[in-house]
Amino acid sequence: MTKSTINKRKLKQALIIAVFLGVNFAIVSLLSTIYYEFNSGADRSKALHIDLRQNDYYLPKITINGSNSEGRTPNKEILKNIEEDYIKSWYVKKYALQNNDVKAIEDFYTDSAQSKIQRIINYNIANKVNIHSTSVNHHVNIKFLSEDGQVAYIDDKNVQERTYFYKNKKQIHGEVTTKTYKSILLLEDGFWRIRHLKSLIEQQVENVKTIENEEEKVIEIDKEVTHVVKPQETVYRLTQIYKTTKDKLIVLNPKKTGLANNLLLKHDTIIVKKSKEFVNASLFETQKQEIRFPKNFRIKGINYYPQKTPWFEFWKQYDTIVVNKDFKLIRGLRLNTVRIFIPYELFGKEKVSKTELKNLVKTLDLAEKNNLKVIVTFFDFYSNYQVLDYTICDRHLEQIIQRIKNHPALLQYDIKNEADLDFKIHGKQKVINWLNFIAERMKHYDKETPITIGWYSPKEATNLRDKVDFISFHYYKTPENFSEVFKELEKQVDKPIVIQEFGKHSYNSIWNLYRNSEKKQAKYHREIQESFHANGVEHFVSWTLYDFPEIDKNVFGRMPHKIGPQKNYGFIDVKGKPKQAIKYISGPPNQKNL
């Protein structure tokens, strides 16, 4: 037998052995998987693309009480398990209705409960409807727990929900409701599953304006349903969508004179329905609460980042010595306010970083030390706006506001910077819904501190004007056009107006054809301040104190024509030398400031 034949035979034997071992390994792995599935249940997170073991995706406020339970008294472990599985059941149902995916609910609802949800989903699929919804709070009372600990009957009182109905991916209706839920839960395979869930809208009292119960007070209010006019949309189309008449629309919108002539303005907001609604009385009382704002105080401020650590680096490399030095300088320039930004993810989203929160409080302390007030801008670089993300935002908001709301340096909450720039990508209605929710939650946690929204465009600044205490917008156009823009906005709102950002960069290079300079920047600031004075502007916050040697390329990219201008909006250059524009940082020349 030749040597080559022997080698071939050995190679063939080795290959057969390898295949045999591979097949046996696959069989053992399969049996192990089957054993695991039978003993632990399927991985629910696969259908939802989340890790259900760690709830960081749906966090409404919840209290649970089992002290008055009939039958067996639940211990802490039972209470914890019921709470966790009950909240997860809410999430998966809302996920299922949003995505019309019944698989999401299989492990949290019994077969009979699933069939009811399946019918809703089948109807929605047939009619191209999706329901985006979230709950805000739950007050769970365990009314009965069986002696074997397998069956629980619970009440969930005054659950506030926000629900938005979409047809063909366009919102057709939105509502806020307060309901009480009664539910039967069964313990199966180690998880509490919904067997039955029934909702009761708090509307049984007709003439009495309030409903008292052991958890909260509910109050009856008038609710408006509005519609944002889309391009080429007609009055007739509105009457068909909302099953109303032209005459009713005219009555609901007395100032919309064009309705009588079948004229609708693009992006205008039309009231299409009014109804009665029951909401938590605390929310109503919040709207009537007097805000806390210094008497006769006029905001003369600056948007602030340290020169060497702007944007995210401000917090990543936080330096109290630098901040204190800058605040002392700002006060010396006859300014009285700084506006700062809280990056949503950097601060930890729903689990706010103790370090960042501590540094935020330090910033307020240093502002107070230097006799400055602070506008705190939330949700910087946040752009989700999904309804199922609302509770995560709520937890973020709650932790920060509870920590700073009584600080003497705090002047305003700014919900978000330039949210209107997200209209094109995410849809105006979706962004407005989110802003409305955040505004109400801010007032829930702090009834006194004024809130605002930093709109990029003055044309959008009338949105949610009934939800904010100050109207804020940004202005980077020429001083010549400011008067017309400001006066038009004044006609539409009856609240104080803040010019929250304005400025001109001094970047001068081939990339902008050498069109700017420090001299032109100074001319802009002189003229815009003169226009502010002529038009009675009482509150302004300029952009920004410093030119920056470096800025975050993840924010502005790498193109010189974008980076260059952003580096050069300051009143002080990169060498620490004041630029010509600094003469007008606190107002027009020869005007008394502060």
Coordinates of C-alpha atoms in Angstrom, one line a residue, residues 29-581:
S29 CA -27.5 21.2 22.4
L30 CA -31.0 20.8 21.0
L31 CA -32.1 18.6 23.9
S32 CA -30.6 21.1 26.3
T33 CA -32.6 23.9 24.7
I34 CA -35.8 21.9 24.7
Y35 CA -35.2 21.1 28.4
Y36 CA -34.6 24.7 29.2
E37 CA -37.7 25.9 27.3
F38 CA -39.9 23.4 29.1
N39 CA -38.5 24.4 32.5
S40 CA -38.2 28.1 32.2
G41 CA -40.5 29.2 29.4
A42 CA -39.7 30.9 26.1
D43 CA -37.6 34.1 26.0
R44 CA -40.2 36.8 25.8
S45 CA -37.7 39.4 25.0
K46 CA -37.1 38.0 21.5
A47 CA -40.6 39.1 20.3
L48 CA -40.2 42.5 21.8
H49 CA -36.5 43.2 21.2
I50 CA -36.0 44.1 24.8
D51 CA -34.7 42.4 28.0
L52 CA -37.9 41.9 30.1
R53 CA -35.8 40.8 33.0
Q54 CA -34.7 44.4 33.6
N55 CA -37.5 46.8 33.3
D56 CA -36.0 50.0 31.9
Y57 CA -38.5 50.5 29.1
Y58 CA -41.9 51.1 30.9
L59 CA -41.9 52.9 34.2
P60 CA -45.2 54.5 35.2
K61 CA -45.5 55.6 38.8
I62 CA -47.0 52.7 40.8
T63 CA -48.1 52.1 44.3
I64 CA -49.3 48.7 45.5
N65 CA -51.1 47.8 48.7
G66 CA -52.2 44.4 49.9
S67 CA -53.0 45.2 53.6
N68 CA -56.7 45.0 53.1
S69 CA -56.7 41.9 51.0
E70 CA -59.3 39.2 51.7
G71 CA -58.1 35.7 51.9
R72 CA -54.4 35.3 52.1
T73 CA -52.3 38.4 53.0
P74 CA -49.6 38.9 50.4
N75 CA -46.0 39.1 51.6
K76 CA -43.4 41.5 50.1
E77 CA -42.3 38.9 47.5
I78 CA -45.8 38.4 46.2
L79 CA -46.4 42.1 46.1
K80 CA -43.2 42.6 44.1
N81 CA -44.0 39.8 41.7
I82 CA -47.6 41.0 41.1
E83 CA -46.3 44.6 40.6
E84 CA -43.6 43.6 38.1
D85 CA -45.8 41.3 36.0
Y86 CA -48.8 43.6 36.1
I87 CA -46.8 46.5 34.7
K88 CA -45.1 44.3 32.1
S89 CA -48.6 43.1 31.0
W90 CA -49.5 46.8 30.4
Y91 CA -46.4 47.3 28.4
V92 CA -46.8 44.3 26.1
K93 CA -50.5 45.0 25.5
K94 CA -49.7 48.6 24.5
Y95 CA -46.8 47.4 22.4
A96 CA -49.1 44.9 20.7
L97 CA -51.7 47.5 19.9
Q98 CA -49.1 49.9 18.6
N99 CA -47.5 47.3 16.3
N100 CA -50.6 45.1 15.7
D101 CA -48.5 42.1 16.9
V102 CA -50.4 39.6 19.1
K103 CA -47.3 37.6 19.8
A104 CA -46.1 40.2 22.2
I105 CA -48.9 39.3 24.7
E106 CA -48.7 35.5 24.8
D107 CA -46.8 35.2 28.0
F108 CA -48.7 37.8 30.0
Y109 CA -52.4 37.1 29.2
T110 CA -54.3 33.9 29.4
D111 CA -55.9 32.4 26.3
S112 CA -59.3 33.9 26.8
A113 CA -57.8 37.4 27.5
Q114 CA -55.6 37.0 24.4
S115 CA -58.6 36.3 22.2
K116 CA -60.2 39.7 23.1
I117 CA -57.0 41.6 22.2
Q118 CA -56.6 39.5 19.1
R119 CA -60.1 40.7 17.9
I120 CA -59.0 44.3 18.4
I121 CA -55.8 43.8 16.5
N122 CA -57.5 42.0 13.6
Y123 CA -59.9 44.9 13.3
N124 CA -57.1 47.4 13.4
I125 CA -55.1 45.5 10.8
A126 CA -58.1 45.4 8.5
N127 CA -58.7 49.1 8.9
K128 CA -55.0 50.2 9.0
V129 CA -55.3 51.5 12.5
N130 CA -52.6 51.6 15.2
I131 CA -53.1 52.7 18.8
H132 CA -50.2 54.4 20.5
S133 CA -50.8 54.6 24.3
T134 CA -49.2 54.8 27.7
S135 CA -50.2 54.9 31.3
V136 CA -48.8 57.5 33.6
N137 CA -49.6 56.2 37.1
H138 CA -51.1 53.1 38.8
H139 CA -52.6 52.8 42.3
V140 CA -53.0 49.0 42.8
N141 CA -55.0 47.5 45.7
I142 CA -55.1 43.8 46.0
K143 CA -58.7 43.1 47.0
F144 CA -58.4 39.3 47.2
L145 CA -55.6 36.7 47.1
S146 CA -56.5 33.0 47.2
E147 CA -55.1 30.8 50.0
D148 CA -52.9 28.9 47.6
G149 CA -51.5 32.2 46.2
Q150 CA -52.6 31.3 42.6
V151 CA -55.4 33.9 42.0
A152 CA -55.5 37.6 42.7
Y153 CA -58.2 40.2 42.2
I154 CA -57.0 43.8 42.1
D155 CA -58.3 47.4 41.7
D156 CA -56.2 49.9 39.9
K157 CA -57.6 53.3 40.6
N158 CA -57.4 56.6 38.7
V159 CA -55.0 55.4 36.0
Q160 CA -54.2 58.4 33.7
E161 CA -53.6 57.3 30.1
R162 CA -52.6 59.1 27.0
T163 CA -53.9 57.5 23.8
Y164 CA -53.3 58.5 20.1
F165 CA -55.1 56.7 17.3
Y166 CA -53.4 56.5 13.9
K167 CA -54.9 55.5 10.6
N168 CA -52.6 54.9 7.6
K169 CA -49.8 56.2 9.8
K170 CA -51.5 59.6 10.4
Q171 CA -52.9 60.6 13.8
I172 CA -56.7 61.0 13.7
H173 CA -57.4 61.4 17.3
G174 CA -55.8 61.9 20.7
E175 CA -57.2 61.7 24.3
V176 CA -56.2 61.8 27.9
T177 CA -58.4 59.6 30.1
T178 CA -58.6 58.7 33.8
K179 CA -60.0 55.2 34.5
T180 CA -60.2 52.6 37.2
Y181 CA -59.3 49.1 36.2
K182 CA -60.5 45.8 37.8
S183 CA -58.4 42.7 37.0
I184 CA -58.1 39.0 37.8
L185 CA -54.6 37.6 37.6
L186 CA -53.6 33.9 37.6
L187 CA -50.2 32.6 38.6
E188 CA -49.1 30.3 35.7
D189 CA -45.5 29.0 35.0
G190 CA -44.2 31.3 37.7
F191 CA -45.7 34.5 36.1
W192 CA -48.8 36.4 36.9
R193 CA -51.0 36.6 33.9
I194 CA -54.1 38.7 33.1
R195 CA -57.2 36.6 33.0
H196 CA -59.6 39.5 32.9
L197 CA -59.2 43.3 32.7
K198 CA -62.1 45.7 32.8
S199 CA -62.0 49.5 32.7
L200 CA -64.4 51.9 34.3
I201 CA -64.3 55.5 33.2
E202 CA -64.9 57.9 36.1
Q203 CA -68.1 59.5 34.6
Q204 CA -70.8 58.3 36.9
V205 CA -71.4 61.7 38.5
E206 CA -73.3 64.1 36.2
N207 CA -73.9 67.4 38.0
V208 CA -71.4 67.2 40.8
K209 CA -68.0 68.6 39.6
T210 CA -65.7 66.5 41.7
I211 CA -65.5 62.9 42.7
E212 CA -63.9 62.0 46.0
N213 CA -62.3 58.6 46.7
E214 CA -59.7 57.1 48.9
E215 CA -56.9 57.6 46.4
E216 CA -57.2 61.0 44.7
K217 CA -59.7 63.7 43.8
V218 CA -61.0 63.8 40.2
I219 CA -62.4 66.9 38.6
E220 CA -64.5 67.4 35.5
I221 CA -63.0 69.7 32.8
D222 CA -63.7 70.7 29.2
K223 CA -61.5 68.9 26.7
E224 CA -60.6 70.1 23.2
V225 CA -59.7 67.9 20.3
T226 CA -57.6 69.8 17.8
H227 CA -56.4 69.1 14.3
V228 CA -53.3 70.5 12.5
V229 CA -54.3 71.3 8.9
K230 CA -52.3 69.4 6.3
P231 CA -51.5 70.7 2.8
Q232 CA -54.5 70.9 0.5
E233 CA -56.8 69.7 3.2
T234 CA -60.4 71.0 3.0
V235 CA -63.2 71.9 5.5
Y236 CA -65.3 69.1 4.0
R237 CA -62.5 66.6 4.7
L238 CA -62.4 67.7 8.4
T239 CA -66.2 67.2 8.7
Q240 CA -65.8 63.7 7.3
I241 CA -62.9 62.7 9.6
Y242 CA -64.5 64.0 12.8
K243 CA -68.1 63.3 11.8
T244 CA -69.1 67.0 12.4
T245 CA -70.4 69.9 10.4
K246 CA -69.0 73.1 9.0
D247 CA -71.4 75.1 11.2
K248 CA -70.1 73.3 14.3
L249 CA -66.5 74.0 13.3
I250 CA -67.3 77.7 12.9
V251 CA -68.8 77.9 16.4
L252 CA -65.8 76.1 17.9
N253 CA -63.4 78.4 16.1
P254 CA -64.8 81.9 16.1
K255 CA -61.5 83.5 15.2
K256 CA -61.0 81.3 12.2
T257 CA -62.9 83.5 9.8
G258 CA -61.8 81.6 6.7
L259 CA -63.9 78.6 7.7
A260 CA -67.1 80.3 6.5
N261 CA -65.5 80.5 3.0
N262 CA -64.0 77.0 3.2
L263 CA -60.5 78.3 3.6
L264 CA -57.9 76.5 5.7
L265 CA -54.3 77.7 6.4
K266 CA -51.6 75.1 6.1
H267 CA -50.4 73.9 9.6
D268 CA -53.2 76.0 11.3
T269 CA -54.7 74.4 14.4
I270 CA -58.5 73.8 14.3
I271 CA -60.7 72.8 17.3
V272 CA -62.8 70.0 16.0
K273 CA -64.5 68.7 19.1
K274 CA -65.2 69.6 22.8
S275 CA -66.2 67.2 25.5
K276 CA -66.2 66.6 29.2
E277 CA -63.3 64.7 30.8
F278 CA -62.3 63.6 34.3
V279 CA -58.7 64.3 35.3
N280 CA -56.7 64.4 38.5
A281 CA -57.6 67.6 40.4
S282 CA -54.0 68.3 41.2
L283 CA -53.3 68.8 37.5
F284 CA -56.1 71.4 37.2
E285 CA -55.0 73.2 40.4
T286 CA -51.4 73.3 39.0
Q287 CA -52.6 75.4 36.0
K288 CA -54.1 77.9 38.4
Q289 CA -51.0 78.1 40.6
E290 CA -49.1 81.4 40.7
I291 CA -45.6 81.1 39.2
R292 CA -42.5 82.1 41.0
F293 CA -40.6 84.8 39.1
P294 CA -38.8 87.8 40.6
K295 CA -40.8 91.0 40.5
N296 CA -39.7 93.4 37.8
F297 CA -36.9 91.0 36.8
R298 CA -35.8 91.3 33.2
I299 CA -33.8 88.5 31.8
K300 CA -30.5 89.7 30.4
G301 CA -28.7 86.4 29.8
I302 CA -26.1 84.3 28.0
N303 CA -26.2 80.7 26.7
Y304 CA -23.3 79.1 28.6
Y305 CA -20.7 76.5 28.0
P306 CA -17.1 76.7 29.3
Q307 CA -14.7 77.7 26.5
K308 CA -12.5 74.5 26.5
T309 CA -15.3 72.0 27.3
P310 CA -18.5 72.9 25.4
W311 CA -21.5 70.7 24.9
F312 CA -21.1 67.2 26.3
E313 CA -17.6 67.9 27.7
F314 CA -19.1 70.6 30.0
W315 CA -20.5 67.8 32.2
K316 CA -17.9 65.1 31.4
Q317 CA -15.0 67.3 32.5
Y318 CA -17.0 69.4 35.0
D319 CA -14.8 72.0 36.8
T320 CA -16.2 74.2 39.6
I321 CA -13.2 76.6 39.4
V322 CA -13.8 77.3 35.7
V323 CA -17.6 77.6 36.1
N324 CA -17.2 80.0 39.1
K325 CA -14.7 82.1 37.2
D326 CA -17.0 82.3 34.2
F327 CA -20.1 83.2 36.3
K328 CA -18.1 86.0 38.0
L329 CA -17.2 87.3 34.5
I330 CA -20.8 87.0 33.3
R331 CA -22.0 89.0 36.2
G332 CA -19.3 91.6 35.6
L333 CA -20.7 92.0 32.1
R334 CA -23.9 93.2 33.7
L335 CA -25.9 90.1 32.8
N336 CA -28.2 88.3 35.3
T337 CA -29.0 84.9 33.8
V338 CA -27.3 81.9 32.3
R339 CA -29.0 79.2 30.2
I340 CA -27.6 75.7 30.5
F341 CA -28.4 72.3 28.9
I342 CA -29.0 68.9 30.3
P343 CA -28.1 66.1 27.7
Y344 CA -30.7 63.4 28.2
E345 CA -28.5 60.3 27.7
L346 CA -25.4 61.7 29.4
F347 CA -27.5 62.4 32.5
G348 CA -28.6 58.8 32.5
K349 CA -32.1 58.8 31.0
E350 CA -34.5 57.2 33.5
K351 CA -31.7 56.5 36.0
V352 CA -30.2 59.9 36.5
S353 CA -26.5 59.9 37.3
K354 CA -25.8 61.0 40.9
T355 CA -22.6 62.6 39.7
E356 CA -24.3 64.7 37.0
L357 CA -27.1 65.7 39.3
K358 CA -24.5 66.7 41.9
N359 CA -22.8 68.8 39.3
L360 CA -26.0 70.4 38.2
V361 CA -26.7 71.5 41.8
K362 CA -23.1 72.8 42.0
T363 CA -23.8 74.9 39.0
L364 CA -26.9 76.4 40.6
D365 CA -25.0 77.0 43.8
L366 CA -22.3 78.9 41.9
A367 CA -24.9 80.9 40.0
E368 CA -26.4 81.9 43.4
K369 CA -23.0 82.8 44.7
N370 CA -22.5 85.2 41.8
N371 CA -26.0 86.6 41.9
L372 CA -27.2 84.9 38.7
K373 CA -30.4 83.1 37.8
V374 CA -30.4 79.9 35.7
I375 CA -32.7 78.6 32.9
V376 CA -32.4 74.8 32.9
T377 CA -33.0 73.3 29.4
F378 CA -34.0 69.6 29.6
F379 CA -33.9 66.8 27.1
D380 CA -31.0 68.1 25.0
F381 CA -30.3 65.7 22.1
Y382 CA -33.4 63.7 22.8
S383 CA -35.4 62.7 19.7
N384 CA -37.5 59.7 20.3
Y385 CA -41.0 61.1 21.0
Q386 CA -42.6 57.6 21.0
V387 CA -45.5 57.3 23.3
L388 CA -44.1 54.1 24.9
D389 CA -41.0 56.2 25.9
Y390 CA -43.1 58.8 27.9
T391 CA -42.7 57.0 31.2
I392 CA -38.9 56.9 30.8
C393 CA -38.9 60.6 30.2
D394 CA -41.2 61.1 33.2
R395 CA -38.8 59.3 35.5
H396 CA -35.8 61.4 34.2
L397 CA -37.8 64.6 34.7
E398 CA -39.0 63.6 38.2
Q399 CA -35.6 62.9 39.6
I400 CA -34.1 66.2 38.4
I401 CA -36.9 68.5 39.3
Q402 CA -37.4 67.0 42.8
R403 CA -33.7 67.7 43.4
I404 CA -33.5 71.3 42.1
K405 CA -37.0 72.8 42.3
N406 CA -36.5 74.7 45.5
H407 CA -33.1 76.2 44.6
P408 CA -33.0 80.0 44.8
A409 CA -31.0 80.3 41.6
L410 CA -33.5 78.4 39.5
L411 CA -35.4 80.8 37.2
Q412 CA -37.1 78.6 34.5
Y413 CA -37.5 75.2 33.1
D414 CA -37.0 75.0 29.3
I415 CA -38.6 71.7 28.1
K416 CA -36.4 71.2 25.1
N417 CA -34.2 73.1 22.7
E418 CA -35.5 73.7 19.2
A419 CA -38.0 70.8 19.2
D420 CA -39.6 72.2 16.0
L421 CA -36.5 71.2 14.0
D422 CA -37.7 67.6 14.6
F423 CA -41.1 68.2 13.0
K424 CA -39.9 67.2 9.6
I425 CA -38.4 63.9 10.7
H426 CA -40.8 62.8 13.4
G427 CA -44.0 64.6 12.4
K428 CA -45.3 67.8 14.1
Q429 CA -48.2 66.2 15.9
K430 CA -46.0 63.5 17.5
V431 CA -43.5 66.1 18.8
I432 CA -46.4 68.4 20.0
N433 CA -47.9 65.4 21.9
W434 CA -44.7 64.7 23.7
L435 CA -44.1 68.4 24.6
N436 CA -47.6 68.6 25.9
F437 CA -47.0 65.6 28.1
I438 CA -43.7 66.9 29.5
A439 CA -45.2 70.3 30.2
E440 CA -48.0 68.8 32.3
R441 CA -45.6 66.5 34.1
M442 CA -43.3 69.5 34.9
K443 CA -46.2 71.3 36.5
H444 CA -47.1 68.1 38.3
Y445 CA -43.7 68.0 40.0
D446 CA -43.3 71.8 40.4
K447 CA -46.2 74.1 40.4
E448 CA -44.3 77.3 40.9
T449 CA -41.2 77.4 38.6
P450 CA -42.1 78.9 35.1
I451 CA -41.8 76.7 32.1
T452 CA -41.1 77.5 28.5
I453 CA -40.1 75.8 25.2
G454 CA -37.1 77.1 23.2
W455 CA -38.6 77.2 19.7
Y456 CA -36.2 77.7 16.8
S457 CA -38.8 79.5 14.7
P458 CA -41.0 82.3 16.0
K459 CA -43.7 81.0 13.7
E460 CA -43.9 77.9 15.9
A461 CA -43.8 79.7 19.2
T462 CA -47.6 79.9 19.5
N463 CA -47.8 76.1 19.8
L464 CA -48.8 75.1 23.4
R465 CA -48.9 78.7 24.5
D466 CA -51.6 77.7 27.0
K467 CA -49.2 75.2 28.6
V468 CA -46.2 77.5 29.1
D469 CA -45.6 80.6 31.2
F470 CA -43.1 82.3 28.9
I471 CA -43.0 82.2 25.1
S472 CA -39.4 81.7 23.9
F473 CA -37.9 81.6 20.4
H474 CA -34.6 81.9 18.7
Y475 CA -33.7 84.6 16.2
Y476 CA -30.6 84.5 13.9
K477 CA -31.9 86.6 11.0
T478 CA -31.1 90.2 10.2
P479 CA -32.0 93.0 12.8
E480 CA -34.0 94.8 10.1
N481 CA -36.7 92.1 10.1
F482 CA -36.9 91.6 13.8
S483 CA -39.6 94.2 14.5
E484 CA -42.1 92.7 12.2
V485 CA -41.5 89.2 13.5
F486 CA -41.8 90.3 17.1
K487 CA -44.9 92.4 16.7
E488 CA -46.7 89.6 14.8
L489 CA -46.0 87.2 17.7
E490 CA -47.1 89.7 20.3
K491 CA -50.5 89.9 18.6
Q492 CA -51.0 86.1 19.1
V493 CA -49.8 85.6 22.7
D494 CA -50.6 87.3 26.0
K495 CA -47.5 86.0 27.9
P496 CA -44.0 87.4 28.3
I497 CA -41.7 86.7 25.3
V498 CA -38.0 85.7 25.6
I499 CA -35.6 86.0 22.7
Q500 CA -33.8 82.9 24.0
E501 CA -31.0 82.7 21.4
F502 CA -29.6 85.2 18.9
G503 CA -26.2 86.1 17.6
K504 CA -23.9 86.3 14.6
H505 CA -20.6 84.5 14.1
S506 CA -17.4 86.2 13.1
Y507 CA -16.0 83.3 11.1
N508 CA -14.2 84.7 8.1
S509 CA -12.6 82.4 5.6
I510 CA -12.8 81.1 2.0
W511 CA -15.6 78.7 3.2
N512 CA -18.0 81.6 3.6
L513 CA -16.3 83.9 1.0
Y514 CA -14.9 86.2 3.7
R515 CA -18.4 87.6 4.4
N516 CA -18.1 87.9 8.2
S517 CA -15.8 89.6 10.6
E518 CA -15.7 90.8 14.2
K519 CA -16.6 94.2 13.0
K520 CA -19.8 92.9 11.3
Q521 CA -20.6 90.8 14.4
A522 CA -20.4 94.0 16.6
K523 CA -22.6 95.8 14.1
Y524 CA -25.2 93.0 14.3
H525 CA -25.3 93.1 18.1
R526 CA -25.6 96.8 18.2
E527 CA -28.5 96.9 15.8
I528 CA -30.3 93.9 17.3
Q529 CA -30.1 95.4 20.8
E530 CA -31.4 98.7 19.4
S531 CA -34.3 96.9 17.8
F532 CA -35.0 95.0 21.1
H533 CA -35.1 98.4 22.9
A534 CA -37.4 100.0 20.3
N535 CA -39.8 97.0 20.4
G536 CA -40.0 96.8 24.2
V537 CA -38.2 93.4 24.4
E538 CA -37.8 92.7 28.1
H539 CA -36.1 89.3 28.1
F540 CA -33.1 88.1 26.0
V541 CA -30.4 85.5 26.1
S542 CA -27.6 85.8 23.6
W543 CA -25.5 83.0 22.0
T544 CA -22.8 82.6 23.4
L545 CA -20.1 83.8 25.8
Y546 CA -17.0 82.2 24.2
D547 CA -15.5 81.3 20.9
F548 CA -14.5 77.6 21.1
P549 CA -11.1 76.2 20.1
E550 CA -12.7 72.8 19.6
I551 CA -16.3 71.6 19.3
D552 CA -17.9 68.1 19.2
K553 CA -17.7 66.7 15.7
N554 CA -20.4 64.2 16.6
V555 CA -22.8 67.2 16.9
F556 CA -21.7 69.4 14.0
G557 CA -19.8 67.0 11.7
R558 CA -16.4 67.7 10.2
M559 CA -17.1 70.1 7.4
P560 CA -15.3 73.4 7.8
H561 CA -18.2 75.5 6.6
K562 CA -20.3 74.1 9.5
I563 CA -17.7 73.9 12.3
G564 CA -16.2 77.3 11.6
P565 CA -19.3 79.4 12.3
Q566 CA -20.2 77.4 15.4
K567 CA -16.8 78.1 16.9
N568 CA -17.0 81.8 16.5
Y569 CA -20.3 83.1 17.9
G570 CA -18.7 84.2 21.2
F571 CA -18.1 87.7 22.6
I572 CA -14.6 86.5 23.8
D573 CA -12.1 85.0 21.4
V574 CA -10.1 81.8 21.9
K575 CA -7.2 83.8 23.3
G576 CA -9.5 85.2 26.0
K577 CA -9.6 88.7 24.4
P578 CA -13.0 90.5 24.3
K579 CA -14.3 91.0 20.8
Q580 CA -15.9 94.3 19.6
A581 CA -19.4 92.9 20.1

